GROMACS .gro file of C-alpha atoms in nm:
model
  473
    1MET     CA    1  -3.435  -3.761  -1.851
    2ASN     CA    2  -3.533  -3.392  -1.825
    3MET     CA    3  -3.312  -3.184  -1.600
    4TYR     CA    4  -3.387  -2.853  -1.433
    5ASN     CA    5  -3.134  -2.575  -1.398
    6ASN     CA    6  -3.006  -2.525  -1.048
    7ASN     CA    7  -2.724  -2.293  -1.142
    8TYR     CA    8  -2.611  -1.946  -1.230
    9VAL     CA    9  -2.343  -1.894  -1.494
   10PHE     CA   10  -2.147  -1.570  -1.514
   11ASN     CA   11  -1.836  -1.420  -1.669
   12LEU     CA   12  -1.577  -1.235  -1.467
   13GLY     CA   13  -1.277  -1.099  -1.651
   14GLN     CA   14  -1.142  -1.376  -1.875
   15SER     CA   15  -1.312  -1.653  -1.674
   16LYS     CA   16  -1.655  -1.815  -1.681
   17TYR     CA   17  -1.801  -1.972  -1.368
   18ALA     CA   18  -2.098  -2.193  -1.281
   19LEU     CA   19  -2.250  -2.169  -0.933
   20ASP     CA   20  -2.490  -2.429  -0.792
   21ILE     CA   21  -2.727  -2.189  -0.619
   22ASN     CA   22  -2.876  -2.446  -0.380
   23ASN     CA   23  -2.572  -2.654  -0.287
   24LEU     CA   24  -2.325  -2.362  -0.293
   25ILE     CA   25  -2.059  -2.535  -0.500
   26PHE     CA   26  -1.902  -2.380  -0.806
   27CYS     CA   27  -1.647  -2.441  -1.080
   28GLU     CA   28  -1.464  -2.257  -1.351
   29LEU     CA   29  -1.575  -2.355  -1.700
   30ASP     CA   30  -1.329  -2.400  -1.985
   31GLU     CA   31  -1.458  -2.371  -2.342
   32GLN     CA   32  -1.546  -2.739  -2.379
   33THR     CA   33  -1.717  -2.765  -2.040
   34ALA     CA   34  -1.907  -2.443  -2.102
   35GLU     CA   35  -2.046  -2.586  -2.426
   36VAL     CA   36  -2.167  -2.901  -2.248
   37PHE     CA   37  -2.312  -2.690  -1.968
   38GLU     CA   38  -2.504  -2.478  -2.216
   39LEU     CA   39  -2.628  -2.788  -2.399
   40ILE     CA   40  -2.771  -2.938  -2.078
   41SER     CA   41  -2.936  -2.604  -1.997
   42LYS     CA   42  -3.104  -2.591  -2.339
   43THR     CA   43  -3.205  -2.957  -2.384
   44GLY     CA   44  -3.253  -3.070  -2.025
   45THR     CA   45  -3.052  -3.385  -2.096
   46LEU     CA   46  -2.699  -3.499  -2.018
   47PRO     CA   47  -2.508  -3.576  -2.343
   48GLU     CA   48  -2.245  -3.846  -2.382
   49ILE     CA   49  -1.912  -3.724  -2.248
   50SER     CA   50  -1.586  -3.913  -2.305
   51SER     CA   51  -1.373  -3.988  -2.000
   52ASP     CA   52  -1.078  -3.794  -2.141
   53SER     CA   53  -1.285  -3.482  -2.198
   54SER     CA   54  -1.231  -3.180  -1.974
   55ALA     CA   55  -1.607  -3.198  -1.912
   56ALA     CA   56  -1.580  -3.543  -1.748
   57ASP     CA   57  -1.577  -3.391  -1.399
   58LEU     CA   58  -1.895  -3.202  -1.482
   59LYS     CA   59  -2.067  -3.531  -1.568
   60TYR     CA   60  -1.965  -3.667  -1.228
   61PHE     CA   61  -2.127  -3.374  -1.047
   62VAL     CA   62  -2.440  -3.356  -1.263
   63LYS     CA   63  -2.512  -3.728  -1.208
   64ARG     CA   64  -2.508  -3.657  -0.834
   65GLY     CA   65  -2.760  -3.376  -0.857
   66TYR     CA   66  -2.531  -3.076  -0.866
   67PHE     CA   67  -2.594  -2.782  -1.102
   68PHE     CA   68  -2.899  -2.962  -1.250
   69ASN     CA   69  -3.186  -3.154  -1.088
   70GLU     CA   70  -3.426  -3.417  -1.218
   71LYS     CA   71  -3.709  -3.212  -1.065
   72PRO     CA   72  -3.735  -2.861  -0.922
   73GLU     CA   73  -3.580  -2.865  -0.577
   74GLU     CA   74  -3.809  -2.782  -0.286
   75MET     CA   75  -3.627  -2.574  -0.032
   76ARG     CA   76  -3.709  -2.627   0.334
   77ILE     CA   77  -3.641  -2.322   0.545
   78SER     CA   78  -3.470  -2.385   0.876
   79TYR     CA   79  -3.636  -2.194   1.160
   80SER     CA   80  -3.426  -2.353   1.432
   81PHE     CA   81  -3.179  -2.140   1.626
   82ASP     CA   82  -2.967  -2.288   1.901
   83THR     CA   83  -2.864  -1.966   2.079
   84ALA     CA   84  -3.081  -1.687   2.218
   85ASN     CA   85  -2.921  -1.349   2.147
   86VAL     CA   86  -3.003  -1.068   2.388
   87SER     CA   87  -2.888  -0.713   2.320
   88PHE     CA   88  -2.859  -0.528   2.649
   89PRO     CA   89  -2.788  -0.152   2.660
   90PRO     CA   90  -2.663  -0.062   3.009
   91VAL     CA   91  -2.728   0.304   2.929
   92HIS     CA   92  -2.882   0.521   2.657
   93ARG     CA   93  -2.612   0.785   2.667
   94CYS     CA   94  -2.278   0.831   2.494
   95ASN     CA   95  -1.966   1.044   2.536
   96LEU     CA   96  -1.900   1.053   2.160
   97ASN     CA   97  -2.082   1.225   1.875
   98CYS     CA   98  -2.037   0.973   1.593
   99GLN     CA   99  -2.147   1.113   1.260
  100TYR     CA  100  -2.355   0.807   1.161
  101CYS     CA  101  -2.485   0.670   1.493
  102PHE     CA  102  -2.807   0.471   1.439
  103ALA     CA  103  -2.905   0.543   1.799
  104GLY     CA  104  -2.835   0.916   1.784
  105GLY     CA  105  -2.606   0.883   2.086
  106GLY     CA  106  -2.904   0.755   2.284
  107ASN     CA  107  -3.160   0.997   2.141
  108ASN     CA  108  -3.360   0.711   1.990
  109TYR     CA  109  -3.471   0.635   2.348
  110SER     CA  110  -3.751   0.838   2.503
  111GLY     CA  111  -3.812   0.648   2.827
  112ASP     CA  112  -3.826   0.787   3.178
  113ARG     CA  113  -3.481   0.667   3.287
  114PRO     CA  114  -3.189   0.627   3.043
  115GLU     CA  115  -3.013   0.342   3.221
  116PHE     CA  116  -3.065   0.000   3.375
  117ASP     CA  117  -3.063  -0.049   3.750
  118ARG     CA  118  -3.063  -0.379   3.942
  119GLU     CA  119  -3.441  -0.407   3.963
  120ARG     CA  120  -3.480  -0.363   3.588
  121ILE     CA  121  -3.203  -0.613   3.517
  122ASP     CA  122  -3.371  -0.872   3.740
  123ARG     CA  123  -3.701  -0.823   3.556
  124LEU     CA  124  -3.526  -0.852   3.220
  125LEU     CA  125  -3.347  -1.175   3.310
  126HIS     CA  126  -3.662  -1.334   3.450
  127PHE     CA  127  -3.841  -1.247   3.126
  128VAL     CA  128  -3.556  -1.382   2.909
  129TYR     CA  129  -3.506  -1.712   3.092
  130GLU     CA  130  -3.860  -1.788   3.210
  131ASP     CA  131  -4.070  -1.645   2.930
  132TYR     CA  132  -3.944  -1.532   2.588
  133PHE     CA  133  -3.650  -1.771   2.553
  134LYS     CA  134  -3.755  -2.033   2.808
  135ASP     CA  135  -3.681  -2.326   2.573
  136TYR     CA  136  -3.320  -2.223   2.509
  137LYS     CA  137  -3.012  -2.357   2.684
  138LYS     CA  138  -2.754  -2.132   2.520
  139PHE     CA  139  -2.754  -1.754   2.552
  140ARG     CA  140  -2.542  -1.469   2.429
  141PHE     CA  141  -2.562  -1.124   2.587
  142ASP     CA  142  -2.433  -0.830   2.385
  143PHE     CA  143  -2.356  -0.511   2.574
  144VAL     CA  144  -2.434  -0.274   2.291
  145SER     CA  145  -2.690  -0.039   2.137
  146GLY     CA  146  -2.814   0.298   2.245
  147GLY     CA  147  -2.493   0.448   2.383
  148GLU     CA  148  -2.157   0.363   2.541
  149PRO     CA  149  -2.202   0.058   2.768
  150LEU     CA  150  -1.909   0.144   2.997
  151LEU     CA  151  -2.089   0.457   3.115
  152ASN     CA  152  -2.284   0.212   3.332
  153PHE     CA  153  -2.021  -0.050   3.411
  154GLU     CA  154  -2.201  -0.145   3.731
  155ALA     CA  155  -2.500  -0.271   3.528
  156ILE     CA  156  -2.269  -0.496   3.326
  157ARG     CA  157  -2.116  -0.642   3.641
  158TYR     CA  158  -2.454  -0.707   3.799
  159LEU     CA  159  -2.604  -0.870   3.490
  160VAL     CA  160  -2.304  -1.102   3.448
  161GLU     CA  161  -2.321  -1.199   3.816
  162ARG     CA  162  -2.692  -1.279   3.795
  163VAL     CA  163  -2.655  -1.471   3.467
  164ARG     CA  164  -2.382  -1.688   3.623
  165GLU     CA  165  -2.622  -1.771   3.908
  166ILE     CA  166  -2.908  -1.854   3.670
  167ASP     CA  167  -2.686  -2.069   3.446
  168GLY     CA  168  -2.573  -2.266   3.749
  169ARG     CA  169  -2.932  -2.326   3.855
  170LYS     CA  170  -3.080  -2.399   3.510
  171GLN     CA  171  -2.773  -2.572   3.361
  172SER     CA  172  -2.773  -2.324   3.074
  173LYS     CA  173  -2.466  -2.168   2.915
  174SER     CA  174  -2.411  -1.800   2.843
  175SER     CA  175  -2.146  -1.593   2.670
  176PHE     CA  176  -2.091  -1.217   2.666
  177PHE     CA  177  -1.972  -0.965   2.411
  178LEU     CA  178  -1.895  -0.602   2.490
  179VAL     CA  179  -1.905  -0.344   2.210
  180THR     CA  180  -1.736  -0.023   2.323
  181ASN     CA  181  -1.600   0.295   2.171
  182GLY     CA  182  -1.283   0.223   2.366
  183THR     CA  183  -1.250   0.558   2.540
  184LEU     CA  184  -1.338   0.445   2.894
  185ILE     CA  185  -1.134   0.126   2.926
  186THR     CA  186  -0.928   0.109   3.246
  187ASP     CA  187  -0.700  -0.149   3.407
  188GLU     CA  188  -0.989  -0.247   3.635
  189ILE     CA  189  -1.217  -0.307   3.337
  190ILE     CA  190  -0.948  -0.506   3.153
  191ASP     CA  191  -0.900  -0.732   3.455
  192TYR     CA  192  -1.276  -0.779   3.489
  193LEU     CA  193  -1.337  -0.862   3.121
  194ASP     CA  194  -1.050  -1.110   3.129
  195ARG     CA  195  -1.166  -1.277   3.449
  196GLU     CA  196  -1.525  -1.313   3.324
  197ASN     CA  197  -1.427  -1.430   2.971
  198ILE     CA  198  -1.611  -1.142   2.805
  199ASP     CA  199  -1.524  -1.097   2.438
  200LEU     CA  200  -1.443  -0.745   2.327
  201GLY     CA  201  -1.524  -0.540   2.020
  202VAL     CA  202  -1.388  -0.187   1.977
  203SER     CA  203  -1.528   0.061   1.727
  204ILE     CA  204  -1.242   0.202   1.523
  205ASP     CA  205  -1.280   0.314   1.164
  206GLY     CA  206  -0.918   0.343   1.053
  207ASP     CA  207  -0.629   0.586   1.092
  208ARG     CA  208  -0.632   0.903   1.300
  209GLU     CA  209  -0.777   1.130   1.033
  210LEU     CA  210  -1.061   0.897   0.929
  211HIS     CA  211  -1.151   0.786   1.281
  212ASN     CA  212  -1.160   1.140   1.423
  213MET     CA  213  -1.370   1.254   1.129
  214HIS     CA  214  -1.629   0.986   1.207
  215ARG     CA  215  -1.605   0.945   1.584
  216PRO     CA  216  -1.531   1.272   1.770
  217TYR     CA  217  -1.612   1.352   2.131
  218ARG     CA  218  -1.910   1.572   2.211
  219ASP     CA  219  -1.686   1.879   2.211
  220GLY     CA  220  -1.556   1.797   1.863
  221THR     CA  221  -1.211   1.674   1.964
  222GLY     CA  222  -1.085   1.343   1.826
  223SER     CA  223  -1.110   1.013   2.014
  224TYR     CA  224  -0.842   0.825   1.817
  225GLU     CA  225  -0.557   0.857   2.068
  226ASP     CA  226  -0.771   0.732   2.357
  227VAL     CA  227  -0.908   0.439   2.158
  228THR     CA  228  -0.574   0.318   2.023
  229GLY     CA  229  -0.417   0.378   2.365
  230ALA     CA  230  -0.675   0.144   2.521
  231ILE     CA  231  -0.613  -0.123   2.254
  232ARG     CA  232  -0.237  -0.107   2.311
  233CYS     CA  233  -0.293  -0.121   2.686
  234ILE     CA  234  -0.484  -0.448   2.644
  235GLN     CA  235  -0.231  -0.589   2.397
  236ASN     CA  236   0.058  -0.508   2.633
  237SER     CA  237  -0.115  -0.632   2.948
  238ALA     CA  238  -0.085  -0.972   3.115
  239CYS     CA  239  -0.442  -1.062   3.020
  240SER     CA  240  -0.536  -1.377   2.828
  241ALA     CA  241  -0.494  -1.427   2.455
  242ARG     CA  242  -0.874  -1.442   2.435
  243LEU     CA  243  -0.919  -1.082   2.549
  244LYS     CA  244  -0.630  -0.965   2.335
  245ASP     CA  245  -0.812  -1.110   2.033
  246ILE     CA  246  -1.008  -0.785   1.995
  247TRP     CA  247  -1.266  -0.735   1.724
  248ALA     CA  248  -1.222  -0.411   1.529
  249LEU     CA  249  -1.565  -0.282   1.429
  250SER     CA  250  -1.531  -0.047   1.132
  251VAL     CA  251  -1.793   0.142   0.934
  252ILE     CA  252  -1.733   0.210   0.565
  253THR     CA  253  -1.858   0.549   0.448
  254LYS     CA  254  -1.794   0.784   0.159
  255ASN     CA  255  -1.496   0.912   0.361
  256THR     CA  256  -1.324   0.570   0.353
  257GLU     CA  257  -1.056   0.609   0.086
  258SER     CA  258  -0.898   0.263   0.102
  259LEU     CA  259  -1.013  -0.063   0.261
  260CYS     CA  260  -0.655  -0.194   0.236
  261LYS     CA  261  -0.537   0.093   0.453
  262VAL     CA  262  -0.806   0.014   0.710
  263LEU     CA  263  -0.684  -0.347   0.735
  264GLU     CA  264  -0.319  -0.241   0.742
  265HIS     CA  265  -0.397   0.005   1.020
  266HIS     CA  266  -0.578  -0.255   1.228
  267SER     CA  267  -0.304  -0.508   1.164
  268SER     CA  268  -0.050  -0.256   1.301
  269LEU     CA  269  -0.246  -0.267   1.628
  270ASN     CA  270  -0.213  -0.647   1.629
  271ILE     CA  271  -0.585  -0.689   1.558
  272GLN     CA  272  -0.673  -1.008   1.371
  273ARG     CA  273  -1.053  -0.989   1.355
  274VAL     CA  274  -1.223  -0.712   1.163
  275GLN     CA  275  -1.575  -0.646   1.049
  276MET     CA  276  -1.600  -0.372   0.788
  277LYS     CA  277  -1.966  -0.288   0.736
  278ILE     CA  278  -2.104  -0.064   0.465
  279LEU     CA  279  -2.288   0.222   0.632
  280ARG     CA  280  -2.666   0.177   0.641
  281VAL     CA  281  -2.850   0.508   0.668
  282ASN     CA  282  -3.137   0.687   0.498
  283SER     CA  283  -3.090   0.813   0.144
  284GLU     CA  284  -3.031   1.174   0.252
  285HIS     CA  285  -2.736   1.105   0.482
  286LYS     CA  286  -2.417   1.271   0.359
  287LEU     CA  287  -2.197   0.972   0.445
  288GLY     CA  288  -2.423   0.704   0.298
  289PHE     CA  289  -2.400   0.529  -0.038
  290SER     CA  290  -2.649   0.526  -0.322
  291GLN     CA  291  -2.675   0.361  -0.664
  292ALA     CA  292  -2.455   0.636  -0.807
  293ASP     CA  293  -2.168   0.526  -0.580
  294THR     CA  294  -2.169   0.161  -0.689
  295GLU     CA  295  -1.869   0.172  -0.922
  296VAL     CA  296  -1.657   0.379  -0.682
  297LEU     CA  297  -1.721   0.140  -0.391
  298GLN     CA  298  -1.670  -0.170  -0.604
  299ASN     CA  299  -1.334  -0.034  -0.716
  300LYS     CA  300  -1.231  -0.001  -0.352
  301TYR     CA  301  -1.315  -0.369  -0.304
  302LEU     CA  302  -1.129  -0.467  -0.622
  303GLU     CA  303  -0.824  -0.297  -0.474
  304LEU     CA  304  -0.879  -0.498  -0.155
  305ILE     CA  305  -0.900  -0.823  -0.355
  306GLU     CA  306  -0.567  -0.747  -0.524
  307TYR     CA  307  -0.427  -0.685  -0.177
  308PHE     CA  308  -0.547  -1.030  -0.068
  309LYS     CA  309  -0.400  -1.191  -0.381
  310TYR     CA  310  -0.064  -1.027  -0.316
  311HIS     CA  311  -0.052  -1.196   0.023
  312ILE     CA  312  -0.196  -1.525  -0.107
  313ASP     CA  313   0.089  -1.539  -0.361
  314ARG     CA  314   0.323  -1.538  -0.061
  315ALA     CA  315   0.125  -1.814   0.118
  316ASP     CA  316  -0.001  -1.558   0.370
  317LEU     CA  317  -0.368  -1.595   0.463
  318SER     CA  318  -0.360  -1.362   0.763
  319LYS     CA  319  -0.506  -1.058   0.587
  320LEU     CA  320  -0.792  -1.254   0.430
  321LEU     CA  321  -0.870  -1.426   0.759
  322MET     CA  322  -0.919  -1.088   0.924
  323ILE     CA  323  -1.254  -1.042   0.749
  324LEU     CA  324  -1.379  -1.402   0.729
  325ASN     CA  325  -1.667  -1.373   0.971
  326ASP     CA  326  -2.043  -1.345   0.939
  327ASN     CA  327  -2.050  -0.969   1.004
  328ASP     CA  328  -1.810  -0.829   0.746
  329SER     CA  329  -1.999  -0.714   0.433
  330PHE     CA  330  -1.763  -0.897   0.195
  331GLY     CA  331  -1.600  -1.155   0.421
  332LYS     CA  332  -1.928  -1.326   0.510
  333MET     CA  333  -1.986  -1.417   0.144
  334ILE     CA  334  -1.642  -1.576   0.112
  335ARG     CA  335  -1.694  -1.760   0.440
  336ARG     CA  336  -2.035  -1.899   0.345
  337LEU     CA  337  -1.904  -2.030   0.013
  338LEU     CA  338  -1.601  -2.190   0.180
  339LEU     CA  339  -1.819  -2.360   0.442
  340ARG     CA  340  -2.115  -2.414   0.205
  341GLU     CA  341  -2.335  -2.254   0.468
  342LYS     CA  342  -2.677  -2.136   0.351
  343ALA     CA  343  -2.834  -1.816   0.483
  344PHE     CA  344  -3.213  -1.837   0.486
  345PHE     CA  345  -3.249  -1.513   0.681
  346ARG     CA  346  -3.052  -1.190   0.689
  347CYS     CA  347  -3.004  -1.241   1.063
  348GLY     CA  348  -3.188  -1.362   1.372
  349ALA     CA  349  -3.365  -1.029   1.431
  350GLY     CA  350  -3.708  -1.081   1.587
  351LYS     CA  351  -3.658  -1.456   1.603
  352ASN     CA  352  -3.370  -1.566   1.827
  353LYS     CA  353  -3.248  -1.209   1.874
  354ILE     CA  354  -3.415  -0.921   2.059
  355SER     CA  355  -3.290  -0.585   2.180
  356PHE     CA  356  -3.408  -0.423   2.501
  357THR     CA  357  -3.438  -0.065   2.616
  358ALA     CA  358  -3.406   0.050   2.976
  359SER     CA  359  -3.784   0.092   2.997
  360GLY     CA  360  -3.837  -0.278   2.928
  361GLU     CA  361  -3.945  -0.245   2.566
  362PHE     CA  362  -3.788  -0.488   2.324
  363TYR     CA  363  -3.735  -0.473   1.949
  364PRO     CA  364  -3.607  -0.709   1.674
  365CYS     CA  365  -3.256  -0.560   1.682
  366ASP     CA  366  -3.056  -0.258   1.799
  367SER     CA  367  -3.126  -0.057   1.485
  368PHE     CA  368  -3.504  -0.080   1.530
  369CYS     CA  369  -3.502   0.039   1.892
  370GLY     CA  370  -3.734   0.335   1.938
  371MET     CA  371  -3.924   0.266   1.612
  372GLN     CA  372  -4.277   0.199   1.739
  373PRO     CA  373  -4.403   0.003   1.433
  374PHE     CA  374  -4.139  -0.258   1.519
  375LEU     CA  375  -4.204  -0.280   1.892
  376LEU     CA  376  -4.228  -0.652   1.977
  377GLY     CA  377  -4.354  -0.597   2.328
  378LYS     CA  378  -4.271  -0.486   2.678
  379ILE     CA  379  -4.165  -0.691   2.978
  380GLY     CA  380  -4.479  -0.794   3.164
  381GLU     CA  381  -4.705  -0.740   2.864
  382SER     CA  382  -4.807  -0.945   2.559
  383THR     CA  383  -4.524  -1.046   2.326
  384GLU     CA  384  -4.740  -1.148   2.032
  385GLY     CA  385  -4.814  -0.921   1.738
  386ASN     CA  386  -4.769  -0.841   1.374
  387ALA     CA  387  -4.412  -0.716   1.412
  388LYS     CA  388  -4.290  -1.047   1.554
  389ALA     CA  389  -4.472  -1.252   1.288
  390ALA     CA  390  -4.324  -1.040   1.010
  391PHE     CA  391  -3.968  -1.137   1.098
  392TYR     CA  392  -4.050  -1.508   1.087
  393LYS     CA  393  -4.179  -1.446   0.734
  394GLY     CA  394  -3.865  -1.259   0.638
  395SER     CA  395  -3.670  -1.546   0.482
  396VAL     CA  396  -3.518  -1.507   0.135
  397CYS     CA  397  -3.783  -1.748   0.007
  398GLU     CA  398  -4.062  -1.521   0.131
  399ARG     CA  399  -3.921  -1.179   0.041
  400ASP     CA  400  -4.053  -1.143  -0.313
  401THR     CA  401  -3.745  -0.984  -0.476
  402CYS     CA  402  -3.508  -1.223  -0.297
  403SER     CA  403  -3.707  -1.537  -0.385
  404LYS     CA  404  -3.636  -1.480  -0.756
  405CYS     CA  405  -3.265  -1.406  -0.709
  406TRP     CA  406  -2.981  -1.651  -0.780
  407ALA     CA  407  -2.779  -1.508  -0.491
  408LYS     CA  408  -3.038  -1.553  -0.216
  409PHE     CA  409  -2.889  -1.844  -0.019
  410ILE     CA  410  -2.545  -1.683   0.000
  411CYS     CA  411  -2.660  -1.327   0.050
  412GLY     CA  412  -2.935  -1.399   0.304
  413GLY     CA  413  -3.121  -1.084   0.199
  414ASP     CA  414  -3.077  -0.717   0.275
  415CYS     CA  415  -3.071  -0.591   0.634
  416TYR     CA  416  -3.436  -0.547   0.740
  417HIS     CA  417  -3.363  -0.207   0.890
  418ASN     CA  418  -3.177  -0.090   0.582
  419SER     CA  419  -3.465  -0.206   0.360
  420TYR     CA  420  -3.705  -0.007   0.575
  421LEU     CA  421  -3.487   0.304   0.564
  422LYS     CA  422  -3.458   0.292   0.186
  423ASN     CA  423  -3.803   0.164   0.086
  424ARG     CA  424  -4.025   0.203   0.395
  425ASP     CA  425  -4.079  -0.172   0.374
  426MET     CA  426  -3.849  -0.424   0.545
  427MET     CA  427  -3.939  -0.689   0.287
  428ILE     CA  428  -3.818  -0.486  -0.013
  429PRO     CA  429  -3.436  -0.487  -0.031
  430ASP     CA  430  -3.223  -0.185  -0.108
  431SER     CA  431  -3.126  -0.214  -0.476
  432PHE     CA  432  -2.779  -0.071  -0.407
  433MET     CA  433  -2.703  -0.341  -0.150
  434CYS     CA  434  -2.848  -0.608  -0.382
  435GLU     CA  435  -2.600  -0.504  -0.648
  436MET     CA  436  -2.314  -0.493  -0.401
  437ASN     CA  437  -2.396  -0.838  -0.260
  438LYS     CA  438  -2.405  -0.995  -0.608
  439PHE     CA  439  -2.072  -0.830  -0.677
  440PHE     CA  440  -1.932  -0.973  -0.351
  441ILE     CA  441  -2.048  -1.325  -0.434
  442LYS     CA  442  -1.900  -1.323  -0.785
  443GLN     CA  443  -1.572  -1.187  -0.654
  444SER     CA  444  -1.575  -1.449  -0.376
  445VAL     CA  445  -1.607  -1.731  -0.629
  446ASP     CA  446  -1.322  -1.584  -0.833
  447LEU     CA  447  -1.100  -1.536  -0.527
  448ILE     CA  448  -1.156  -1.891  -0.399
  449CYS     CA  449  -1.079  -2.031  -0.745
  450TYR     CA  450  -0.765  -1.819  -0.748
  451LEU     CA  451  -0.667  -1.980  -0.417
  452TYR     CA  452  -0.720  -2.328  -0.564
  453LYS     CA  453  -0.507  -2.251  -0.867
  454THR     CA  454  -0.234  -2.072  -0.672
  455ASN     CA  455  -0.194  -2.314  -0.383
  456PRO     CA  456  -0.461  -2.580  -0.313
  457ARG     CA  457  -0.316  -2.640   0.032
  458LEU     CA  458  -0.415  -2.289   0.132
  459ILE     CA  459  -0.781  -2.376   0.084
  460ALA     CA  460  -0.752  -2.668   0.326
  461ARG     CA  461  -0.575  -2.439   0.575
  462LEU     CA  462  -0.845  -2.178   0.538
  463GLN     CA  463  -1.132  -2.421   0.584
  464LYS     CA  464  -0.962  -2.582   0.883
  465ASN     CA  465  -0.905  -2.243   1.042
  466LEU     CA  466  -1.266  -2.140   0.987
  467SER     CA  467  -1.401  -2.469   1.121
  468LYS     CA  468  -1.187  -2.427   1.432
  469ARG     CA  469  -1.319  -2.074   1.480
  470GLU     CA  470  -1.678  -2.195   1.448
  471LYS     CA  471  -1.626  -2.447   1.728
  472ILE     CA  472  -1.470  -2.184   1.954
  473LEU     CA  473  -1.747  -1.931   1.888
   0.00000   0.00000   0.00000
């Protein structure tokens, strides 16, 4: 029986691992098992393996179609999305002058009015529920993109009120997520967010020095004290545990000296959910990364992994859990391997996710807003076009470089916007991020195996915790 390879074998330190690239399972290979593995790869046949051999487990998996297949596996891409994601910018203005803002503090918007009023919100909601996403029953509204949402708090209140009415009438279900710079939070806003069950994400990049370097006010003064003051105000309030479970949204730049320090800082604020994203900007940006920075950045992550292992050795998963979400650059790879969750697309941009501007234009995601080649349409006008079709063809099986890569179903492909910034083509991934993502996946395999060897019960705890989170979210 001829067998086809469905695996990727790699060395990391003193260990050798085999990863089933379609089923997302993996194992560490000892010398004997590695020899058998190599023999199957070369001959396409499964040799006789004695039951007392260390390779006996491998035989069990191979016979069930793991690591090797009797015929090349045909991958069916899933185009189904159960939740419509709407990015709603109440206003295209900001009170900060962040050094890496993709929206230029609202300058990426060139419409007649920089904010939503009630009439525009009504038109948007009618379009979302009765036209573009008319077949959906679940919706998520993100108050983000283009500026600081709380500069137009009234628009948030009105949209939530109208969505509640529509959900009651159409028997749909909606959730809300506010992304704020944290400088305008008041007791009134805290009470409102708590009452309406609106999840909260606060942009904070680390300690005072790092945060103020990245996220100053327009006059150049630091915003750190106001942001951390707002977080502490929420943590010390009588609001629900849900609202206190704040997301810390952190951007990693060349200024970020230590990822461990970022997590320690956020932990000191009693924050348990963190997304650390590698900055995505054009090649000329002074804070962005390039191929020349690969080793330096990887070393920062190796330090972070040792930090995780230190806590794992003490049966403490809290630090690792902070980044296990589908937005953290490293954490999403660990999470997908733990849950064996394939990623056919980088994200839902242009498919089940769209981002609006106050003028009624809509784009695949926040980062593309204002970029006319990626305009999907405008409320009241045609929504069909080349831009929309391109995102449905943006799976890892259809992006040429990705389709040939062993990491594709864990990585999900490079950010479309980042690919466009680096290569002027959203289908061609940034080679720096490709290298980083492969590094993340290999390190994820090694870290999970370390967990198994250190304390197998921790893996069960981790998977149970993640499964519980998935149900809540």
